PDB file of C-alpha atoms and ligand atoms in Angstrom:
ATOM      1  CA  MET B 135     -57.989 -82.462 -68.066  1.00 77.00           C
ATOM      2  CA  ARG B 136     -60.079 -84.657 -65.798  1.00 94.00           C
ATOM      3  CA  ASN B 137     -63.367 -83.323 -64.468  1.00 90.00           C
ATOM      4  CA  TYR B 138     -62.190 -82.006 -61.073  1.00 97.00           C
ATOM      5  CA  LEU B 139     -64.575 -82.330 -58.132  1.00 98.00           C
ATOM      6  CA  ILE B 140     -64.368 -80.135 -55.028  1.00 98.00           C
ATOM      7  CA  ALA B 141     -66.611 -81.571 -52.321  1.00 98.00           C
ATOM      8  CA  GLY B 142     -67.539 -80.597 -48.776  1.00 98.00           C
ATOM      9  CA  ASN B 143     -68.327 -83.311 -46.255  1.00 98.00           C
ATOM     10  CA  TRP B 144     -70.274 -81.590 -43.492  1.00 98.00           C
ATOM     11  CA  LYS B 145     -70.277 -84.749 -41.334  1.00 98.00           C
ATOM     12  CA  MET B 146     -72.451 -84.452 -38.194  1.00 98.00           C
ATOM     13  CA  ASN B 147     -72.338 -80.656 -38.194  1.00 98.00           C
ATOM     14  CA  LYS B 148     -75.053 -78.041 -38.824  1.00 98.00           C
ATOM     15  CA  THR B 149     -78.707 -78.193 -37.882  1.00 98.00           C
ATOM     16  CA  PRO B 150     -81.187 -78.217 -40.789  1.00 98.00           C
ATOM     17  CA  SER B 151     -81.645 -74.438 -40.596  1.00 98.00           C
ATOM     18  CA  GLU B 152     -77.896 -73.800 -40.345  1.00 98.00           C
ATOM     19  CA  ALA B 153     -77.326 -76.125 -43.302  1.00 98.00           C
ATOM     20  CA  VAL B 154     -79.852 -74.235 -45.440  1.00 98.00           C
ATOM     21  CA  GLN B 155     -78.121 -70.977 -44.543  1.00 98.00           C
ATOM     22  CA  LEU B 156     -74.688 -72.390 -45.398  1.00 98.00           C
ATOM     23  CA  ALA B 157     -75.989 -73.769 -48.716  1.00 98.00           C
ATOM     24  CA  LYS B 158     -77.410 -70.347 -49.633  1.00 98.00           C
ATOM     25  CA  GLU B 159     -74.121 -68.617 -48.831  1.00 98.00           C
ATOM     26  CA  ILE B 160     -72.081 -71.176 -50.750  1.00 98.00           C
ATOM     27  CA  LEU B 161     -74.383 -70.950 -53.748  1.00 97.00           C
ATOM     28  CA  THR B 162     -73.711 -67.255 -54.257  1.00 97.00           C
ATOM     29  CA  LEU B 163     -69.953 -67.689 -53.820  1.00 98.00           C
ATOM     30  CA  VAL B 164     -69.295 -70.716 -56.023  1.00 97.00           C
ATOM     31  CA  LYS B 165     -71.695 -70.164 -58.902  1.00 93.00           C
ATOM     32  CA  ASP B 166     -68.797 -69.273 -61.195  1.00 94.00           C
ATOM     33  CA  SER B 167     -66.477 -72.086 -60.119  1.00 96.00           C
ATOM     34  CA  ASP B 168     -64.652 -73.726 -63.007  1.00 96.00           C
ATOM     35  CA  TYR B 169     -65.032 -77.129 -61.376  1.00 97.00           C
ATOM     36  CA  ARG B 170     -67.714 -79.529 -60.283  1.00 97.00           C
ATOM     37  CA  VAL B 171     -68.748 -78.623 -56.732  1.00 98.00           C
ATOM     38  CA  MET B 172     -70.532 -80.918 -54.290  1.00 98.00           C
ATOM     39  CA  VAL B 173     -71.785 -80.741 -50.700  1.00 98.00           C
ATOM     40  CA  ALA B 174     -72.672 -83.645 -48.419  1.00 98.00           C
ATOM     41  CA  PRO B 175     -74.906 -82.589 -45.518  1.00 98.00           C
ATOM     42  CA  SER B 176     -76.323 -85.026 -42.958  1.00 98.00           C
ATOM     43  CA  PHE B 177     -79.509 -86.926 -43.842  1.00 98.00           C
ATOM     44  CA  VAL B 178     -81.909 -84.607 -41.994  1.00 98.00           C
ATOM     45  CA  CYS B 179     -80.371 -81.576 -43.703  1.00 98.00           C
ATOM     46  CA  LEU B 180     -80.702 -83.039 -47.210  1.00 98.00           C
ATOM     47  CA  PRO B 181     -84.292 -81.941 -48.013  1.00 98.00           C
ATOM     48  CA  GLY B 182     -83.632 -78.276 -47.180  1.00 98.00           C
ATOM     49  CA  VAL B 183     -80.231 -78.162 -48.835  1.00 98.00           C
ATOM     50  CA  ALA B 184     -81.476 -79.971 -51.964  1.00 98.00           C
ATOM     51  CA  GLU B 185     -84.289 -77.414 -52.251  1.00 98.00           C
ATOM     52  CA  VAL B 186     -81.857 -74.480 -52.025  1.00 98.00           C
ATOM     53  CA  LEU B 187     -79.457 -76.014 -54.550  1.00 98.00           C
ATOM     54  CA  LYS B 188     -82.086 -77.248 -57.018  1.00 97.00           C
ATOM     55  CA  GLY B 189     -81.062 -76.392 -60.592  1.00 96.00           C
ATOM     56  CA  SER B 190     -77.684 -75.000 -59.465  1.00 97.00           C
ATOM     57  CA  ASN B 191     -74.136 -76.090 -60.325  1.00 95.00           C
ATOM     58  CA  ILE B 192     -73.744 -77.749 -56.911  1.00 98.00           C
ATOM     59  CA  ILE B 193     -74.219 -81.510 -56.612  1.00 98.00           C
ATOM     60  CA  VAL B 194     -75.990 -82.696 -53.458  1.00 98.00           C
ATOM     61  CA  ALA B 195     -74.600 -85.864 -51.883  1.00 98.00           C
ATOM     62  CA  ALA B 196     -75.465 -88.033 -48.915  1.00 98.00           C
ATOM     63  CA  GLN B 197     -72.743 -89.139 -46.507  1.00 98.00           C
ATOM     64  CA  ASN B 198     -73.805 -92.792 -46.521  1.00 98.00           C
ATOM     65  CA  MET B 199     -76.759 -95.025 -47.382  1.00 98.00           C
ATOM     66  CA  ALA B 200     -78.027 -98.545 -46.764  1.00 98.00           C
ATOM     67  CA  GLY B 201     -76.830-101.497 -48.825  1.00 98.00           C
ATOM     68  CA  THR B 202     -80.383-102.627 -49.627  1.00 98.00           C
ATOM     69  CA  GLU B 203     -83.320-100.814 -51.180  1.00 97.00           C
ATOM     70  CA  GLU B 204     -85.934-101.128 -48.458  1.00 97.00           C
ATOM     71  CA  GLY B 205     -87.177-103.227 -45.605  1.00 97.00           C
ATOM     72  CA  ALA B 206     -86.772-103.813 -41.898  1.00 98.00           C
ATOM     73  CA  PHE B 207     -83.499-101.928 -41.310  1.00 98.00           C
ATOM     74  CA  THR B 208     -84.198 -99.564 -38.429  1.00 98.00           C
ATOM     75  CA  GLY B 209     -82.155 -96.391 -38.569  1.00 97.00           C
ATOM     76  CA  GLU B 210     -81.028 -96.848 -42.173  1.00 98.00           C
ATOM     77  CA  THR B 211     -81.650 -94.605 -45.193  1.00 98.00           C
ATOM     78  CA  SER B 212     -82.439 -96.036 -48.605  1.00 98.00           C
ATOM     79  CA  VAL B 213     -81.185 -95.079 -52.037  1.00 98.00           C
ATOM     80  CA  LEU B 214     -84.862 -94.700 -53.048  1.00 98.00           C
ATOM     81  CA  MET B 215     -85.393 -92.055 -50.357  1.00 98.00           C
ATOM     82  CA  LEU B 216     -82.289 -90.180 -51.468  1.00 98.00           C
ATOM     83  CA  LYS B 217     -83.318 -90.313 -55.134  1.00 97.00           C
ATOM     84  CA  ASP B 218     -86.727 -88.926 -54.178  1.00 97.00           C
ATOM     85  CA  LEU B 219     -84.961 -85.903 -52.666  1.00 97.00           C
ATOM     86  CA  ALA B 220     -82.935 -85.346 -55.856  1.00 95.00           C
ATOM     87  CA  VAL B 221     -79.714 -86.420 -54.157  1.00 98.00           C
ATOM     88  CA  ASP B 222     -77.355 -87.347 -56.976  1.00 97.00           C
ATOM     89  CA  ALA B 223     -74.274 -88.656 -55.193  1.00 98.00           C
ATOM     90  CA  VAL B 224     -73.229 -90.510 -52.061  1.00 98.00           C
ATOM     91  CA  LEU B 225     -70.008 -90.821 -50.068  1.00 98.00           C
ATOM     92  CA  LEU B 226     -69.298 -94.488 -49.420  1.00 98.00           C
ATOM     93  CA  GLY B 227     -66.674 -96.114 -47.243  1.00 98.00           C
ATOM     94  CA  HIS B 228     -65.591 -92.896 -45.531  1.00 98.00           C
ATOM     95  CA  SER B 229     -62.934 -93.777 -42.953  1.00 97.00           C
ATOM     96  CA  GLU B 230     -65.302 -92.815 -40.131  1.00 97.00           C
ATOM     97  CA  ARG B 231     -67.804 -95.361 -41.468  1.00 98.00           C
ATOM     98  CA  ARG B 232     -65.090 -97.990 -41.816  1.00 98.00           C
ATOM     99  CA  HIS B 233     -63.332 -97.422 -38.505  1.00 96.00           C
ATOM    100  CA  ILE B 234     -66.019 -96.149 -36.108  1.00 97.00           C
ATOM    101  CA  TYR B 235     -68.947 -98.188 -37.459  1.00 97.00           C
ATOM    102  CA  GLY B 236     -66.977-101.192 -38.715  1.00 97.00           C
ATOM    103  CA  GLU B 237     -68.176-101.129 -42.328  1.00 98.00           C
ATOM    104  CA  SER B 238     -66.478-103.834 -44.365  1.00 98.00           C
ATOM    105  CA  ASN B 239     -65.308-103.658 -47.959  1.00 98.00           C
ATOM    106  CA  GLU B 240     -68.110-106.099 -48.828  1.00 98.00           C
ATOM    107  CA  GLN B 241     -70.799-103.864 -47.311  1.00 98.00           C
ATOM    108  CA  ILE B 242     -69.337-100.840 -49.062  1.00 98.00           C
ATOM    109  CA  ASN B 243     -69.277-102.737 -52.357  1.00 98.00           C
ATOM    110  CA  ALA B 244     -72.992-103.551 -52.028  1.00 98.00           C
ATOM    111  CA  LYS B 245     -73.694 -99.843 -51.546  1.00 98.00           C
ATOM    112  CA  VAL B 246     -71.507 -98.835 -54.508  1.00 98.00           C
ATOM    113  CA  LYS B 247     -73.407-101.229 -56.795  1.00 98.00           C
ATOM    114  CA  LEU B 248     -76.781-100.090 -55.474  1.00 98.00           C
ATOM    115  CA  ALA B 249     -75.917 -96.433 -56.010  1.00 98.00           C
ATOM    116  CA  LEU B 250     -74.849 -97.172 -59.589  1.00 98.00           C
ATOM    117  CA  LYS B 251     -77.983 -99.200 -60.256  1.00 98.00           C
ATOM    118  CA  HIS B 252     -80.019 -96.122 -59.338  1.00 98.00           C
ATOM    119  CA  GLY B 253     -77.905 -93.658 -61.308  1.00 97.00           C
ATOM    120  CA  MET B 254     -76.256 -92.087 -58.278  1.00 98.00           C
ATOM    121  CA  MET B 255     -72.566 -91.210 -58.279  1.00 98.00           C
ATOM    122  CA  PRO B 256     -70.703 -93.105 -55.567  1.00 98.00           C
ATOM    123  CA  VAL B 257     -67.609 -91.451 -54.117  1.00 98.00           C
ATOM    124  CA  LEU B 258     -65.646 -94.475 -52.927  1.00 98.00           C
ATOM    125  CA  CYS B 259     -63.378 -93.397 -50.063  1.00 98.00           C
ATOM    126  CA  ILE B 260     -60.175 -95.328 -49.497  1.00 98.00           C
ATOM    127  CA  GLY B 261     -57.128 -94.756 -47.337  1.00 98.00           C
ATOM    128  CA  GLU B 262     -54.692 -96.284 -44.891  1.00 96.00           C
ATOM    129  CA  LEU B 263     -54.275 -95.923 -41.132  1.00 95.00           C
ATOM    130  CA  LEU B 264     -51.068 -94.425 -39.739  1.00 93.00           C
ATOM    131  CA  GLU B 265     -49.777 -97.798 -38.572  1.00 94.00           C
ATOM    132  CA  GLU B 266     -50.445 -99.255 -42.026  1.00 95.00           C
ATOM    133  CA  ARG B 267     -48.468 -96.414 -43.634  1.00 93.00           C
ATOM    134  CA  GLU B 268     -45.633 -96.854 -41.158  1.00 92.00           C
ATOM    135  CA  ALA B 269     -45.560-100.582 -41.928  1.00 95.00           C
ATOM    136  CA  GLY B 270     -45.195 -99.762 -45.645  1.00 95.00           C
ATOM    137  CA  LYS B 271     -48.685-101.065 -46.416  1.00 96.00           C
ATOM    138  CA  ALA B 272     -50.399 -97.904 -47.683  1.00 96.00           C
ATOM    139  CA  GLU B 273     -50.653 -99.146 -51.260  1.00 97.00           C
ATOM    140  CA  THR B 274     -51.693-102.673 -50.316  1.00 97.00           C
ATOM    141  CA  VAL B 275     -54.541-101.339 -48.160  1.00 97.00           C
ATOM    142  CA  CYS B 276     -55.740 -98.931 -50.845  1.00 98.00           C
ATOM    143  CA  PHE B 277     -55.536-101.584 -53.559  1.00 98.00           C
ATOM    144  CA  GLU B 278     -57.614-104.004 -51.494  1.00 98.00           C
ATOM    145  CA  GLN B 279     -60.218-101.301 -50.810  1.00 98.00           C
ATOM    146  CA  LEU B 280     -60.323-100.534 -54.532  1.00 98.00           C
ATOM    147  CA  GLU B 281     -60.582-104.145 -55.651  1.00 98.00           C
ATOM    148  CA  LYS B 282     -63.212-105.122 -53.111  1.00 98.00           C
ATOM    149  CA  GLY B 283     -65.097-101.825 -53.264  1.00 98.00           C
ATOM    150  CA  LEU B 284     -65.392-102.011 -57.055  1.00 98.00           C
ATOM    151  CA  ALA B 285     -66.008-105.774 -57.352  1.00 98.00           C
ATOM    152  CA  GLY B 286     -68.686-106.389 -59.981  1.00 98.00           C
ATOM    153  CA  VAL B 287     -68.626-102.786 -61.267  1.00 98.00           C
ATOM    154  CA  SER B 288     -68.320-102.693 -65.063  1.00 98.00           C
ATOM    155  CA  GLU B 289     -66.013-100.357 -66.974  1.00 98.00           C
ATOM    156  CA  LYS B 290     -69.048 -98.508 -68.296  1.00 97.00           C
ATOM    157  CA  GLU B 291     -70.403 -97.992 -64.772  1.00 98.00           C
ATOM    158  CA  LEU B 292     -66.983 -96.807 -63.652  1.00 98.00           C
ATOM    159  CA  ASP B 293     -67.571 -93.575 -65.604  1.00 97.00           C
ATOM    160  CA  ASN B 294     -69.942 -92.541 -62.817  1.00 98.00           C
ATOM    161  CA  VAL B 295     -67.601 -93.446 -59.941  1.00 98.00           C
ATOM    162  CA  VAL B 296     -65.266 -91.069 -58.117  1.00 98.00           C
ATOM    163  CA  ILE B 297     -62.461 -92.262 -55.832  1.00 98.00           C
ATOM    164  CA  ALA B 298     -61.412 -90.234 -52.784  1.00 98.00           C
ATOM    165  CA  TYR B 299     -57.997 -91.081 -51.354  1.00 98.00           C
ATOM    166  CA  GLU B 300     -58.025 -90.016 -47.731  1.00 97.00           C
ATOM    167  CA  PRO B 301     -55.112 -91.140 -45.574  1.00 96.00           C
ATOM    168  CA  VAL B 302     -56.865 -91.717 -42.247  1.00 93.00           C
ATOM    169  CA  TRP B 303     -54.052 -90.074 -40.269  1.00 91.00           C
ATOM    170  CA  ALA B 304     -54.648 -86.821 -42.175  1.00 92.00           C
ATOM    171  CA  ILE B 305     -58.413 -86.581 -41.625  1.00 89.00           C
ATOM    172  CA  GLY B 306     -59.369 -83.864 -39.173  1.00 87.00           C
ATOM    173  CA  THR B 307     -55.856 -83.865 -37.691  1.00 89.00           C
ATOM    174  CA  GLY B 308     -54.362 -80.848 -39.422  1.00 86.00           C
ATOM    175  CA  LYS B 309     -51.695 -83.183 -40.884  1.00 85.00           C
ATOM    176  CA  THR B 310     -51.772 -83.150 -44.665  1.00 83.00           C
ATOM    177  CA  ALA B 311     -49.967 -85.665 -46.826  1.00 87.00           C
ATOM    178  CA  THR B 312     -47.237 -83.853 -48.742  1.00 94.00           C
ATOM    179  CA  PRO B 313     -48.252 -83.244 -52.350  1.00 96.00           C
ATOM    180  CA  ASP B 314     -45.608 -85.749 -53.476  1.00 96.00           C
ATOM    181  CA  ASP B 315     -46.730 -88.439 -51.013  1.00 94.00           C
ATOM    182  CA  ALA B 316     -50.382 -87.959 -51.941  1.00 96.00           C
ATOM    183  CA  ASP B 317     -49.628 -87.954 -55.657  1.00 97.00           C
ATOM    184  CA  ALA B 318     -47.605 -91.155 -55.330  1.00 97.00           C
ATOM    185  CA  ILE B 319     -50.617 -93.036 -53.929  1.00 97.00           C
ATOM    186  CA  HIS B 320     -52.951 -91.436 -56.471  1.00 98.00           C
ATOM    187  CA  ALA B 321     -50.598 -92.566 -59.245  1.00 98.00           C
ATOM    188  CA  SER B 322     -50.444 -96.116 -57.844  1.00 98.00           C
ATOM    189  CA  CYS B 323     -54.229 -96.256 -57.563  1.00 98.00           C
ATOM    190  CA  ARG B 324     -54.552 -95.054 -61.145  1.00 98.00           C
ATOM    191  CA  LYS B 325     -52.190 -97.827 -62.218  1.00 98.00           C
ATOM    192  CA  LYS B 326     -54.272-100.306 -60.258  1.00 98.00           C
ATOM    193  CA  ILE B 327     -57.430 -99.118 -62.068  1.00 98.00           C
ATOM    194  CA  ALA B 328     -55.599 -99.616 -65.356  1.00 98.00           C
ATOM    195  CA  GLU B 329     -54.864-103.227 -64.353  1.00 98.00           C
ATOM    196  CA  MET B 330     -58.427-103.818 -63.157  1.00 98.00           C
ATOM    197  CA  TYR B 331     -60.074-102.132 -66.173  1.00 98.00           C
ATOM    198  CA  SER B 332     -58.061-100.377 -68.880  1.00 98.00           C
ATOM    199  CA  ALA B 333     -55.585 -97.559 -69.435  1.00 98.00           C
ATOM    200  CA  ALA B 334     -58.445 -95.410 -70.762  1.00 97.00           C
ATOM    201  CA  ALA B 335     -60.544 -96.002 -67.631  1.00 97.00           C
ATOM    202  CA  ALA B 336     -57.574 -95.128 -65.416  1.00 98.00           C
ATOM    203  CA  GLU B 337     -56.826 -91.958 -67.335  1.00 97.00           C
ATOM    204  CA  LYS B 338     -60.423 -90.726 -66.913  1.00 97.00           C
ATOM    205  CA  MET B 339     -60.807 -91.697 -63.254  1.00 98.00           C
ATOM    206  CA  VAL B 340     -61.312 -88.737 -60.938  1.00 98.00           C
ATOM    207  CA  ILE B 341     -59.296 -89.303 -57.748  1.00 98.00           C
ATOM    208  CA  GLN B 342     -59.881 -86.711 -55.055  1.00 98.00           C
ATOM    209  CA  TYR B 343     -57.528 -86.103 -52.139  1.00 97.00           C
ATOM    210  CA  GLY B 344     -58.929 -85.707 -48.629  1.00 97.00           C
ATOM    211  CA  GLY B 345     -57.236 -84.997 -45.329  1.00 95.00           C
ATOM    212  CA  SER B 346     -56.933 -81.510 -43.851  1.00 93.00           C
ATOM    213  CA  MET B 347     -57.224 -79.862 -47.254  1.00 96.00           C
ATOM    214  CA  LYS B 348     -57.728 -76.120 -46.839  1.00 97.00           C
ATOM    215  CA  PRO B 349     -57.399 -72.863 -48.771  1.00 97.00           C
ATOM    216  CA  GLU B 350     -53.723 -72.625 -47.735  1.00 97.00           C
ATOM    217  CA  ASN B 351     -52.679 -75.975 -49.228  1.00 96.00           C
ATOM    218  CA  ILE B 352     -55.139 -76.727 -52.049  1.00 97.00           C
ATOM    219  CA  LYS B 353     -53.084 -75.133 -54.811  1.00 97.00           C
ATOM    220  CA  GLU B 354     -49.982 -77.237 -54.181  1.00 97.00           C
ATOM    221  CA  LEU B 355     -52.053 -80.402 -53.941  1.00 97.00           C
ATOM    222  CA  MET B 356     -54.055 -79.627 -57.067  1.00 97.00           C
ATOM    223  CA  ALA B 357     -50.847 -78.896 -58.952  1.00 97.00           C
ATOM    224  CA  MET B 358     -50.018 -82.608 -58.798  1.00 97.00           C
ATOM    225  CA  GLU B 359     -50.670 -84.663 -61.914  1.00 97.00           C
ATOM    226  CA  ASN B 360     -52.904 -87.282 -60.314  1.00 98.00           C
ATOM    227  CA  ILE B 361     -54.951 -85.204 -57.858  1.00 98.00           C
ATOM    228  CA  ASP B 362     -58.329 -84.325 -59.330  1.00 98.00           C
ATOM    229  CA  GLY B 363     -60.111 -82.512 -56.544  1.00 98.00           C
ATOM    230  CA  GLY B 364     -60.704 -82.579 -52.838  1.00 98.00           C
ATOM    231  CA  LEU B 365     -63.001 -84.121 -50.275  1.00 98.00           C
ATOM    232  CA  ILE B 366     -62.970 -81.573 -47.508  1.00 98.00           C
ATOM    233  CA  GLY B 367     -64.306 -81.794 -43.973  1.00 98.00           C
ATOM    234  CA  GLY B 368     -63.417 -78.994 -41.537  1.00 97.00           C
ATOM    235  CA  ALA B 369     -62.643 -76.340 -44.138  1.00 98.00           C
ATOM    236  CA  SER B 370     -65.997 -76.900 -45.883  1.00 98.00           C
ATOM    237  CA  LEU B 371     -68.076 -75.738 -42.919  1.00 98.00           C
ATOM    238  CA  LYS B 372     -67.687 -72.018 -43.579  1.00 98.00           C
ATOM    239  CA  ALA B 373     -68.905 -70.549 -46.853  1.00 98.00           C
ATOM    240  CA  ASP B 374     -65.908 -68.303 -47.494  1.00 98.00           C
ATOM    241  CA  SER B 375     -63.409 -71.071 -46.800  1.00 98.00           C
ATOM    242  CA  PHE B 376     -65.261 -73.588 -48.997  1.00 98.00           C
ATOM    243  CA  ALA B 377     -65.631 -70.970 -51.732  1.00 98.00           C
ATOM    244  CA  SER B 378     -61.855 -70.354 -51.656  1.00 98.00           C
ATOM    245  CA  LEU B 379     -61.406 -74.083 -52.227  1.00 98.00           C
ATOM    246  CA  ALA B 380     -63.957 -74.283 -55.054  1.00 98.00           C
ATOM    247  CA  ASN B 381     -62.393 -71.188 -56.647  1.00 97.00           C
ATOM    248  CA  PHE B 382     -58.783 -72.120 -55.877  1.00 97.00           C
ATOM    249  CA  ASN B 383     -57.595 -71.224 -59.368  1.00 95.00           C
ATOM    250  CA  LYS B 384     -58.886 -67.631 -59.229  1.00 93.00           C
TER     251      LYS B 384
HETATM  252  C1  LIG X 625     -63.190 -85.733 -44.594  1.00 75.62           C
HETATM  253  O1  LIG X 625     -64.137 -85.559 -43.880  1.00 75.62           O
HETATM  254  O2  LIG X 625     -63.302 -86.544 -45.494  1.00 75.62           O
HETATM  255  C2  LIG X 625     -61.968 -84.968 -44.370  1.00 75.62           C
HETATM  256  C3  LIG X 625     -60.978 -85.107 -45.216  1.00 75.62           C
HETATM  257  O3  LIG X 625     -61.927 -84.131 -43.275  1.00 75.62           O
HETATM  258  P1  LIG X 625     -60.868 -82.949 -42.992  1.00 75.62           P
HETATM  259  O4  LIG X 625     -60.810 -82.106 -44.235  1.00 75.62           O
HETATM  260  O5  LIG X 625     -61.425 -82.204 -41.822  1.00 75.62           O
HETATM  261  O6  LIG X 625     -59.545 -83.586 -42.706  1.00 75.62           O
END
């Protein structure tokens, strides 16, 4: 079995004190989860949340980072700053970064490589828009995001990469891809990884699903052969709901 990862993306929600409170509540509820668990608070919430979760089974992730280590980049946050806070993972290429802030595959690729260089786990988010799905281009879009996002990443480095397939039309909309539809894209992406790297690399690759995942639908999604976890927005903002996700098998 692949090493499932259940992750909460808190987006631009929670003040630093609310985030600390949420982290404390989650910690008590998910300490016996059978899976890897991760939370991604906003930058200003990271110090407090990292302190609460220090030494626990919960991985702390950032929601983004700069594509260079340091310098004159007003408003950006560096991998070195995140490492100093004991942040071990980073979401990269989330659809809100791609579509609201115009991040390109090339910029995302620079961030993926920088994260890997510093021993951080990048969660590379990919996924198609509704019009791309309706035009039959879902796979083509995801393949391009995979190829360009992973350009220059070696097979050895790939061990520390997670992919999150998030159809953009399912994020925050309440519309979930059916388990079969989601699994079909996950399977195609796994095949693509096999072509880009090797069958062994594809078999090991953790591919999360994201898009209105919640306690009511996680079991049917996780029952699919190629779905290895979830990247969860809305349903990760309450401790009991997130704990139900992290403990979905209990
Ligand atoms: C996300 O933020 O990546 C996400 C999938 O959000 P939601 O679960 O709210 O659809």
